């Protein structure tokens, strides 16, 4: 027995436990360091650490229990062998030894099973915590990025601007020119592919110059350059960007040539807050768009002043009709065959604070803002009222009214005209509608159908500013029109510029071959009038014959012409 118990003491079940603890502690330390390197939030770091502790404790407990069980078996094994060899050992001691071995093995199996369940549970929890972390990362990315292009969006851009260091940066806002027209012609799916492709190329070009690209909305984007706006590096970066966009975009057989409108500001010179920077950059961008696109406009204080003036002008223009500030002036039109008065063109004027506002200061603004639709309706109503008054005085003089593209496409345009003709009881042949080529080219089939219905009402139709738009002869032959109007830009220099002279003569010949009358506007000299008469132009309009006249003066002018013609 002394030998047995001496053997048991030397092979204690806990012998070798401390090296195992040291190894587990080292593994745990490395695991905690790895978790910390992930830079997770404190709560997630705590969960990861707790689960790793559970895993480490489970493995350690299994190892310790296996060692203890092995120690018990090794301690009691010699005693049981002595019993089997016939040595005198009490039977009860033999039974207790076997029971101890079985109990130790049973407890060890239970501990192993418990540890296995703990490992599986911890692994399951680690997987789901990691999966949840990835989902949260995706959501965080989506919260700060555009879902279509993967670029950071407006809020991210504003956050980036708030964190800029106090050294010069250039902020550029831009838009893809004519993108709405491209989507209208080829569909939104093509537009999405185009946005992804172009912005991807722009991102590569910008990053090569140290720029960061953000998508704001639609075809609008922003670029942040870590260069001063006045530097050569910035100019080179913008030039590279425009060259990249100048390469045509191709997809599924379509090849689209694009350009950019850009507005640039300097940080912190033009604002330290995102709101100020974006407002000023957008003012420069809008100026680039109004200039026709494919250009870069640098912001200046004058641009803001102009923008403020435009806002004030638009606000005043919205009340011009109700305040009675709008009026029509009438410019006479002369036949070159017998020098007789053949009609007037109604020209819109705005009398604000007692002074006339130049048309080029408010008509483009009305077009851009959509105010041209209600203003255009007022012009038609006033022209019909004046025609009714002239009819009552025995003056049957036609009046031409310009129809804007937005007014032509507006719902209810035809119905409004039908109502005006019925309520005014004027002769429809005395009302001529002047429509630009661009109006009918937006949707040729619908435009042709509408023109035919207008013609069926008895109205006269003319193509205004002919030669400055699309000038599609294939469609022109299908339009139910009566007259072509040569734009004054061709008439102005036709005496000195051979190309302009050729265009005017060709337009006159084309109009006559189609059975149309031709009128030239902007005639200011006797030389211009003589040339047009020699080329068989039918009518002229311009300062040479008369300036635009208020209604009362136009009435007197008309009466005087009738008296001279009668004499």
PDB file of N, CA and C in Angstrom, residues 216-301:
ATOM      1  N   UNK A 216     -23.981  63.670 -56.425  1.00  0.00           N
ATOM      2  CA  UNK A 216     -24.972  64.416 -55.652  1.00  0.00           C
ATOM      3  C   UNK A 216     -26.377  63.914 -55.947  1.00  0.00           C
ATOM      4  N   UNK A 217     -26.823  64.009 -57.181  1.00  0.00           N
ATOM      5  CA  UNK A 217     -28.131  63.495 -57.589  1.00  0.00           C
ATOM      6  C   UNK A 217     -28.199  63.559 -59.106  1.00  0.00           C
ATOM      7  N   UNK A 218     -28.972  62.663 -59.705  1.00  0.00           N
ATOM      8  CA  UNK A 218     -29.139  62.677 -61.148  1.00  0.00           C
ATOM      9  C   UNK A 218     -27.809  62.681 -61.873  1.00  0.00           C
ATOM     10  N   UNK A 219     -27.632  63.655 -62.755  1.00  0.00           N
ATOM     11  CA  UNK A 219     -26.382  63.786 -63.512  1.00  0.00           C
ATOM     12  C   UNK A 219     -25.439  64.782 -62.865  1.00  0.00           C
ATOM     13  N   UNK A 220     -25.684  65.149 -61.602  1.00  0.00           N
ATOM     14  CA  UNK A 220     -24.875  66.149 -60.901  1.00  0.00           C
ATOM     15  C   UNK A 220     -23.845  65.461 -60.017  1.00  0.00           C
ATOM     16  N   UNK A 221     -22.669  66.018 -59.961  1.00  0.00           N
ATOM     17  CA  UNK A 221     -21.580  65.435 -59.191  1.00  0.00           C
ATOM     18  C   UNK A 221     -20.730  66.555 -58.595  1.00  0.00           C
ATOM     19  N   UNK A 222     -19.836  66.176 -57.707  1.00  0.00           N
ATOM     20  CA  UNK A 222     -18.908  67.129 -57.086  1.00  0.00           C
ATOM     21  C   UNK A 222     -17.528  66.497 -57.034  1.00  0.00           C
ATOM     22  N   UNK A 223     -16.511  67.325 -57.150  1.00  0.00           N
ATOM     23  CA  UNK A 223     -15.125  66.862 -57.069  1.00  0.00           C
ATOM     24  C   UNK A 223     -14.366  67.788 -56.119  1.00  0.00           C
ATOM     25  N   UNK A 224     -13.616  67.185 -55.218  1.00  0.00           N
ATOM     26  CA  UNK A 224     -12.774  67.937 -54.285  1.00  0.00           C
ATOM     27  C   UNK A 224     -11.319  67.715 -54.671  1.00  0.00           C
ATOM     28  N   UNK A 225     -10.638  68.801 -54.998  1.00  0.00           N
ATOM     29  CA  UNK A 225      -9.215  68.747 -55.351  1.00  0.00           C
ATOM     30  C   UNK A 225      -8.392  69.375 -54.232  1.00  0.00           C
ATOM     31  N   UNK A 226      -7.274  68.758 -53.938  1.00  0.00           N
ATOM     32  CA  UNK A 226      -6.387  69.274 -52.893  1.00  0.00           C
ATOM     33  C   UNK A 226      -5.368  70.242 -53.495  1.00  0.00           C
ATOM     34  N   UNK A 227      -5.859  71.071 -54.393  1.00  0.00           N
ATOM     35  CA  UNK A 227      -5.021  72.092 -55.024  1.00  0.00           C
ATOM     36  C   UNK A 227      -5.759  73.426 -54.953  1.00  0.00           C
ATOM     37  N   UNK A 228      -5.057  74.532 -54.907  1.00  0.00           N
ATOM     38  CA  UNK A 228      -5.733  75.833 -55.030  1.00  0.00           C
ATOM     39  C   UNK A 228      -6.385  75.957 -56.399  1.00  0.00           C
ATOM     40  N   UNK A 229      -7.481  76.670 -56.457  1.00  0.00           N
ATOM     41  CA  UNK A 229      -8.206  76.807 -57.717  1.00  0.00           C
ATOM     42  C   UNK A 229      -7.382  77.535 -58.774  1.00  0.00           C
ATOM     43  N   UNK A 230      -6.467  78.389 -58.349  1.00  0.00           N
ATOM     44  CA  UNK A 230      -5.683  79.175 -59.291  1.00  0.00           C
ATOM     45  C   UNK A 230      -4.400  78.459 -59.710  1.00  0.00           C
ATOM     46  N   UNK A 231      -4.161  77.243 -59.246  1.00  0.00           N
ATOM     47  CA  UNK A 231      -2.902  76.560 -59.511  1.00  0.00           C
ATOM     48  C   UNK A 231      -2.911  75.882 -60.876  1.00  0.00           C
ATOM     49  N   UNK A 232      -1.693  75.640 -61.398  1.00  0.00           N
ATOM     50  CA  UNK A 232      -1.554  74.923 -62.671  1.00  0.00           C
ATOM     51  C   UNK A 232      -2.007  73.475 -62.517  1.00  0.00           C
ATOM     52  N   UNK A 233      -1.817  72.903 -61.329  1.00  0.00           N
ATOM     53  CA  UNK A 233      -2.247  71.516 -61.100  1.00  0.00           C
ATOM     54  C   UNK A 233      -3.766  71.379 -61.244  1.00  0.00           C
ATOM     55  N   UNK A 234      -4.485  72.371 -60.737  1.00  0.00           N
ATOM     56  CA  UNK A 234      -5.945  72.316 -60.857  1.00  0.00           C
ATOM     57  C   UNK A 234      -6.370  72.426 -62.316  1.00  0.00           C
ATOM     58  N   UNK A 235      -5.778  73.341 -63.040  1.00  0.00           N
ATOM     59  CA  UNK A 235      -6.119  73.494 -64.453  1.00  0.00           C
ATOM     60  C   UNK A 235      -5.832  72.213 -65.220  1.00  0.00           C
ATOM     61  N   UNK A 236      -4.701  71.574 -64.917  1.00  0.00           N
ATOM     62  CA  UNK A 236      -4.366  70.322 -65.595  1.00  0.00           C
ATOM     63  C   UNK A 236      -5.348  69.216 -65.226  1.00  0.00           C
ATOM     64  N   UNK A 237      -5.768  69.187 -63.951  1.00  0.00           N
ATOM     65  CA  UNK A 237      -6.709  68.161 -63.511  1.00  0.00           C
ATOM     66  C   UNK A 237      -8.058  68.317 -64.205  1.00  0.00           C
ATOM     67  N   UNK A 238      -8.561  69.548 -64.299  1.00  0.00           N
ATOM     68  CA  UNK A 238      -9.844  69.785 -64.963  1.00  0.00           C
ATOM     69  C   UNK A 238      -9.743  69.484 -66.451  1.00  0.00           C
ATOM     70  N   UNK A 239      -8.618  69.832 -67.055  1.00  0.00           N
ATOM     71  CA  UNK A 239      -8.425  69.546 -68.475  1.00  0.00           C
ATOM     72  C   UNK A 239      -8.431  68.041 -68.731  1.00  0.00           C
ATOM     73  N   UNK A 240      -7.765  67.272 -67.853  1.00  0.00           N
ATOM     74  CA  UNK A 240      -7.759  65.814 -67.998  1.00  0.00           C
ATOM     75  C   UNK A 240      -9.154  65.242 -67.816  1.00  0.00           C
ATOM     76  N   UNK A 241      -9.907  65.816 -66.883  1.00  0.00           N
ATOM     77  CA  UNK A 241     -11.276  65.352 -66.646  1.00  0.00           C
ATOM     78  C   UNK A 241     -12.140  65.579 -67.884  1.00  0.00           C
ATOM     79  N   UNK A 242     -12.064  66.758 -68.466  1.00  0.00           N
ATOM     80  CA  UNK A 242     -12.881  67.069 -69.643  1.00  0.00           C
ATOM     81  C   UNK A 242     -12.450  66.241 -70.846  1.00  0.00           C
ATOM     82  N   UNK A 243     -11.159  65.982 -70.978  1.00  0.00           N
ATOM     83  CA  UNK A 243     -10.692  65.130 -72.072  1.00  0.00           C
ATOM     84  C   UNK A 243     -11.243  63.716 -71.932  1.00  0.00           C
ATOM     85  N   UNK A 244     -11.287  63.210 -70.707  1.00  0.00           N
ATOM     86  CA  UNK A 244     -11.806  61.861 -70.479  1.00  0.00           C
ATOM     87  C   UNK A 244     -13.284  61.782 -70.826  1.00  0.00           C
ATOM     88  N   UNK A 245     -14.047  62.791 -70.420  1.00  0.00           N
ATOM     89  CA  UNK A 245     -15.473  62.794 -70.721  1.00  0.00           C
ATOM     90  C   UNK A 245     -15.713  63.014 -72.208  1.00  0.00           C
ATOM     91  N   UNK A 246     -14.787  63.688 -72.874  1.00  0.00           N
ATOM     92  CA  UNK A 246     -14.932  63.924 -74.304  1.00  0.00           C
ATOM     93  C   UNK A 246     -14.868  62.664 -75.140  1.00  0.00           C
ATOM     94  N   UNK A 247     -14.282  61.601 -74.590  1.00  0.00           N
ATOM     95  CA  UNK A 247     -14.278  60.311 -75.298  1.00  0.00           C
ATOM     96  C   UNK A 247     -15.706  59.777 -75.320  1.00  0.00           C
ATOM     97  N   UNK A 248     -16.248  59.427 -76.478  1.00  0.00           N
ATOM     98  CA  UNK A 248     -17.669  59.021 -76.532  1.00  0.00           C
ATOM     99  C   UNK A 248     -17.950  57.799 -75.673  1.00  0.00           C
ATOM    100  N   UNK A 249     -19.139  57.800 -75.071  1.00  0.00           N
ATOM    101  CA  UNK A 249     -19.583  56.670 -74.263  1.00  0.00           C
ATOM    102  C   UNK A 249     -20.339  55.700 -75.163  1.00  0.00           C
ATOM    103  N   UNK A 250     -19.949  54.433 -75.152  1.00  0.00           N
ATOM    104  CA  UNK A 250     -20.553  53.423 -76.013  1.00  0.00           C
ATOM    105  C   UNK A 250     -21.157  52.310 -75.172  1.00  0.00           C
ATOM    106  N   UNK A 251     -22.364  51.911 -75.554  1.00  0.00           N
ATOM    107  CA  UNK A 251     -23.044  50.806 -74.860  1.00  0.00           C
ATOM    108  C   UNK A 251     -24.156  50.269 -75.760  1.00  0.00           C
ATOM    109  N   UNK A 252     -24.095  48.965 -76.022  1.00  0.00           N
ATOM    110  CA  UNK A 252     -25.108  48.274 -76.810  1.00  0.00           C
ATOM    111  C   UNK A 252     -25.386  48.967 -78.148  1.00  0.00           C
ATOM    112  N   UNK A 253     -24.303  49.323 -78.821  1.00  0.00           N
ATOM    113  CA  UNK A 253     -24.448  49.907 -80.143  1.00  0.00           C
ATOM    114  C   UNK A 253     -24.699  51.391 -80.172  1.00  0.00           C
ATOM    115  N   UNK A 254     -24.895  52.006 -79.019  1.00  0.00           N
ATOM    116  CA  UNK A 254     -25.119  53.452 -78.960  1.00  0.00           C
ATOM    117  C   UNK A 254     -23.795  54.150 -78.636  1.00  0.00           C
ATOM    118  N   UNK A 255     -23.512  55.214 -79.333  1.00  0.00           N
ATOM    119  CA  UNK A 255     -22.325  56.020 -79.081  1.00  0.00           C
ATOM    120  C   UNK A 255     -22.772  57.448 -78.785  1.00  0.00           C
ATOM    121  N   UNK A 256     -22.504  57.886 -77.567  1.00  0.00           N
ATOM    122  CA  UNK A 256     -22.978  59.194 -77.105  1.00  0.00           C
ATOM    123  C   UNK A 256     -21.780  60.090 -76.809  1.00  0.00           C
ATOM    124  N   UNK A 257     -21.803  61.270 -77.409  1.00  0.00           N
ATOM    125  CA  UNK A 257     -20.779  62.279 -77.123  1.00  0.00           C
ATOM    126  C   UNK A 257     -21.313  63.227 -76.056  1.00  0.00           C
ATOM    127  N   UNK A 258     -20.545  63.415 -75.020  1.00  0.00           N
ATOM    128  CA  UNK A 258     -21.013  64.213 -73.887  1.00  0.00           C
ATOM    129  C   UNK A 258     -20.006  65.319 -73.576  1.00  0.00           C
ATOM    130  N   UNK A 259     -20.467  66.245 -72.765  1.00  0.00           N
ATOM    131  CA  UNK A 259     -19.619  67.326 -72.264  1.00  0.00           C
ATOM    132  C   UNK A 259     -20.090  67.677 -70.862  1.00  0.00           C
ATOM    133  N   UNK A 260     -19.315  68.528 -70.197  1.00  0.00           N
ATOM    134  CA  UNK A 260     -19.607  68.877 -68.811  1.00  0.00           C
ATOM    135  C   UNK A 260     -19.772  70.383 -68.658  1.00  0.00           C
ATOM    136  N   UNK A 261     -20.701  70.761 -67.783  1.00  0.00           N
ATOM    137  CA  UNK A 261     -20.781  72.134 -67.279  1.00  0.00           C
ATOM    138  C   UNK A 261     -20.223  72.111 -65.863  1.00  0.00           C
ATOM    139  N   UNK A 262     -19.273  72.995 -65.568  1.00  0.00           N
ATOM    140  CA  UNK A 262     -18.563  72.966 -64.291  1.00  0.00           C
ATOM    141  C   UNK A 262     -18.555  74.346 -63.644  1.00  0.00           C
ATOM    142  N   UNK A 263     -18.702  74.360 -62.328  1.00  0.00           N
ATOM    143  CA  UNK A 263     -18.575  75.578 -61.543  1.00  0.00           C
ATOM    144  C   UNK A 263     -17.590  75.341 -60.414  1.00  0.00           C
ATOM    145  N   UNK A 264     -16.605  76.207 -60.256  1.00  0.00           N
ATOM    146  CA  UNK A 264     -15.525  75.988 -59.291  1.00  0.00           C
ATOM    147  C   UNK A 264     -15.470  77.110 -58.260  1.00  0.00           C
ATOM    148  N   UNK A 265     -15.203  76.726 -57.008  1.00  0.00           N
ATOM    149  CA  UNK A 265     -14.987  77.686 -55.923  1.00  0.00           C
ATOM    150  C   UNK A 265     -13.721  77.306 -55.168  1.00  0.00           C
ATOM    151  N   UNK A 266     -13.223  78.238 -54.372  1.00  0.00           N
ATOM    152  CA  UNK A 266     -12.021  78.012 -53.573  1.00  0.00           C
ATOM    153  C   UNK A 266     -12.392  77.915 -52.097  1.00  0.00           C
ATOM    154  N   UNK A 267     -11.836  76.916 -51.426  1.00  0.00           N
ATOM    155  CA  UNK A 267     -11.963  76.799 -49.971  1.00  0.00           C
ATOM    156  C   UNK A 267     -10.639  77.235 -49.363  1.00  0.00           C
ATOM    157  N   UNK A 268     -10.642  78.060 -48.333  1.00  0.00           N
ATOM    158  CA  UNK A 268     -11.789  78.623 -47.602  1.00  0.00           C
ATOM    159  C   UNK A 268     -12.189  80.025 -48.077  1.00  0.00           C
ATOM    160  N   UNK A 269     -11.638  80.474 -49.211  1.00  0.00           N
ATOM    161  CA  UNK A 269     -11.892  81.836 -49.673  1.00  0.00           C
ATOM    162  C   UNK A 269     -13.372  82.101 -49.898  1.00  0.00           C
ATOM    163  N   UNK A 270     -14.071  81.171 -50.501  1.00  0.00           N
ATOM    164  CA  UNK A 270     -15.477  81.381 -50.857  1.00  0.00           C
ATOM    165  C   UNK A 270     -16.437  80.701 -49.895  1.00  0.00           C
ATOM    166  N   UNK A 271     -15.969  80.399 -48.709  1.00  0.00           N
ATOM    167  CA  UNK A 271     -16.832  79.825 -47.689  1.00  0.00           C
ATOM    168  C   UNK A 271     -16.132  78.721 -46.924  1.00  0.00           C
ATOM    169  N   UNK A 272     -16.357  78.703 -45.615  1.00  0.00           N
ATOM    170  CA  UNK A 272     -15.803  77.637 -44.782  1.00  0.00           C
ATOM    171  C   UNK A 272     -16.831  76.561 -44.472  1.00  0.00           C
ATOM    172  N   UNK A 273     -18.094  76.907 -44.578  1.00  0.00           N
ATOM    173  CA  UNK A 273     -19.170  75.942 -44.319  1.00  0.00           C
ATOM    174  C   UNK A 273     -19.638  75.330 -45.634  1.00  0.00           C
ATOM    175  N   UNK A 274     -20.052  74.055 -45.591  1.00  0.00           N
ATOM    176  CA  UNK A 274     -20.518  73.390 -46.823  1.00  0.00           C
ATOM    177  C   UNK A 274     -21.646  74.139 -47.519  1.00  0.00           C
ATOM    178  N   UNK A 275     -22.548  74.718 -46.741  1.00  0.00           N
ATOM    179  CA  UNK A 275     -23.691  75.404 -47.347  1.00  0.00           C
ATOM    180  C   UNK A 275     -23.230  76.554 -48.236  1.00  0.00           C
ATOM    181  N   UNK A 276     -22.287  77.348 -47.729  1.00  0.00           N
ATOM    182  CA  UNK A 276     -21.799  78.486 -48.501  1.00  0.00           C
ATOM    183  C   UNK A 276     -21.018  78.029 -49.729  1.00  0.00           C
ATOM    184  N   UNK A 277     -20.173  77.017 -49.567  1.00  0.00           N
ATOM    185  CA  UNK A 277     -19.391  76.525 -50.689  1.00  0.00           C
ATOM    186  C   UNK A 277     -20.283  75.977 -51.799  1.00  0.00           C
ATOM    187  N   UNK A 278     -21.255  75.155 -51.410  1.00  0.00           N
ATOM    188  CA  UNK A 278     -22.135  74.552 -52.405  1.00  0.00           C
ATOM    189  C   UNK A 278     -23.018  75.602 -53.071  1.00  0.00           C
ATOM    190  N   UNK A 279     -23.479  76.578 -52.313  1.00  0.00           N
ATOM    191  CA  UNK A 279     -24.312  77.633 -52.898  1.00  0.00           C
ATOM    192  C   UNK A 279     -23.514  78.420 -53.938  1.00  0.00           C
ATOM    193  N   UNK A 280     -22.291  78.774 -53.607  1.00  0.00           N
ATOM    194  CA  UNK A 280     -21.486  79.556 -54.536  1.00  0.00           C
ATOM    195  C   UNK A 280     -21.058  78.736 -55.752  1.00  0.00           C
ATOM    196  N   UNK A 281     -20.714  77.476 -55.510  1.00  0.00           N
ATOM    197  CA  UNK A 281     -20.336  76.616 -56.635  1.00  0.00           C
ATOM    198  C   UNK A 281     -21.522  76.381 -57.557  1.00  0.00           C
ATOM    199  N   UNK A 282     -22.708  76.237 -56.984  1.00  0.00           N
ATOM    200  CA  UNK A 282     -23.895  76.025 -57.809  1.00  0.00           C
ATOM    201  C   UNK A 282     -24.219  77.271 -58.634  1.00  0.00           C
ATOM    202  N   UNK A 283     -23.980  78.450 -58.073  1.00  0.00           N
ATOM    203  CA  UNK A 283     -24.197  79.685 -58.843  1.00  0.00           C
ATOM    204  C   UNK A 283     -23.288  79.721 -60.066  1.00  0.00           C
ATOM    205  N   UNK A 284     -22.025  79.303 -59.887  1.00  0.00           N
ATOM    206  CA  UNK A 284     -21.109  79.253 -61.032  1.00  0.00           C
ATOM    207  C   UNK A 284     -21.540  78.179 -62.027  1.00  0.00           C
ATOM    208  N   UNK A 285     -22.026  77.049 -61.520  1.00  0.00           N
ATOM    209  CA  UNK A 285     -22.486  75.973 -62.401  1.00  0.00           C
ATOM    210  C   UNK A 285     -23.676  76.411 -63.242  1.00  0.00           C
ATOM    211  N   UNK A 286     -24.623  77.089 -62.634  1.00  0.00           N
ATOM    212  CA  UNK A 286     -25.797  77.542 -63.390  1.00  0.00           C
ATOM    213  C   UNK A 286     -25.402  78.520 -64.481  1.00  0.00           C
ATOM    214  N   UNK A 287     -24.404  79.351 -64.201  1.00  0.00           N
ATOM    215  CA  UNK A 287     -23.926  80.275 -65.225  1.00  0.00           C
ATOM    216  C   UNK A 287     -23.288  79.506 -66.381  1.00  0.00           C
ATOM    217  N   UNK A 288     -22.565  78.434 -66.060  1.00  0.00           N
ATOM    218  CA  UNK A 288     -21.967  77.599 -67.114  1.00  0.00           C
ATOM    219  C   UNK A 288     -23.046  76.937 -67.957  1.00  0.00           C
ATOM    220  N   UNK A 289     -24.132  76.499 -67.325  1.00  0.00           N
ATOM    221  CA  UNK A 289     -25.222  75.867 -68.077  1.00  0.00           C
ATOM    222  C   UNK A 289     -25.923  76.877 -68.970  1.00  0.00           C
ATOM    223  N   UNK A 290     -26.148  78.082 -68.454  1.00  0.00           N
ATOM    224  CA  UNK A 290     -26.812  79.098 -69.275  1.00  0.00           C
ATOM    225  C   UNK A 290     -25.938  79.544 -70.435  1.00  0.00           C
ATOM    226  N   UNK A 291     -24.625  79.363 -70.297  1.00  0.00           N
ATOM    227  CA  UNK A 291     -23.710  79.718 -71.388  1.00  0.00           C
ATOM    228  C   UNK A 291     -23.684  78.649 -72.477  1.00  0.00           C
ATOM    229  N   UNK A 292     -24.449  77.590 -72.311  1.00  0.00           N
ATOM    230  CA  UNK A 292     -24.513  76.542 -73.323  1.00  0.00           C
ATOM    231  C   UNK A 292     -23.804  75.266 -72.954  1.00  0.00           C
ATOM    232  N   UNK A 293     -23.172  75.217 -71.774  1.00  0.00           N
ATOM    233  CA  UNK A 293     -22.493  74.010 -71.334  1.00  0.00           C
ATOM    234  C   UNK A 293     -21.098  73.877 -71.910  1.00  0.00           C
ATOM    235  N   UNK A 294     -20.466  72.729 -71.598  1.00  0.00           N
ATOM    236  CA  UNK A 294     -19.109  72.420 -72.059  1.00  0.00           C
ATOM    237  C   UNK A 294     -18.140  73.536 -71.685  1.00  0.00           C
ATOM    238  N   UNK A 295     -18.253  74.013 -70.448  1.00  0.00           N
ATOM    239  CA  UNK A 295     -17.367  75.092 -70.009  1.00  0.00           C
ATOM    240  C   UNK A 295     -17.203  75.047 -68.495  1.00  0.00           C
ATOM    241  N   UNK A 296     -16.149  75.692 -68.018  1.00  0.00           N
ATOM    242  CA  UNK A 296     -15.871  75.836 -66.588  1.00  0.00           C
ATOM    243  C   UNK A 296     -15.985  77.302 -66.223  1.00  0.00           C
ATOM    244  N   UNK A 297     -16.789  77.590 -65.203  1.00  0.00           N
ATOM    245  CA  UNK A 297     -16.953  78.963 -64.731  1.00  0.00           C
ATOM    246  C   UNK A 297     -16.401  79.054 -63.315  1.00  0.00           C
ATOM    247  N   UNK A 298     -15.499  79.985 -63.095  1.00  0.00           N
ATOM    248  CA  UNK A 298     -14.948  80.233 -61.767  1.00  0.00           C
ATOM    249  C   UNK A 298     -15.855  81.215 -61.026  1.00  0.00           C
ATOM    250  N   UNK A 299     -16.135  80.889 -59.791  1.00  0.00           N
ATOM    251  CA  UNK A 299     -17.038  81.732 -58.995  1.00  0.00           C
ATOM    252  C   UNK A 299     -16.397  83.074 -58.675  1.00  0.00           C
ATOM    253  N   UNK A 300     -17.242  84.110 -58.671  1.00  0.00           N
ATOM    254  CA  UNK A 300     -16.839  85.434 -58.211  1.00  0.00           C
ATOM    255  C   UNK A 300     -18.038  86.065 -57.514  1.00  0.00           C
ATOM    256  N   UNK A 301     -17.794  87.127 -56.797  1.00  0.00           N
ATOM    257  CA  UNK A 301     -18.874  87.797 -56.075  1.00  0.00           C
ATOM    258  C   UNK A 301     -19.923  88.342 -57.048  1.00  0.00           C
TER     259      UNK A 301
END
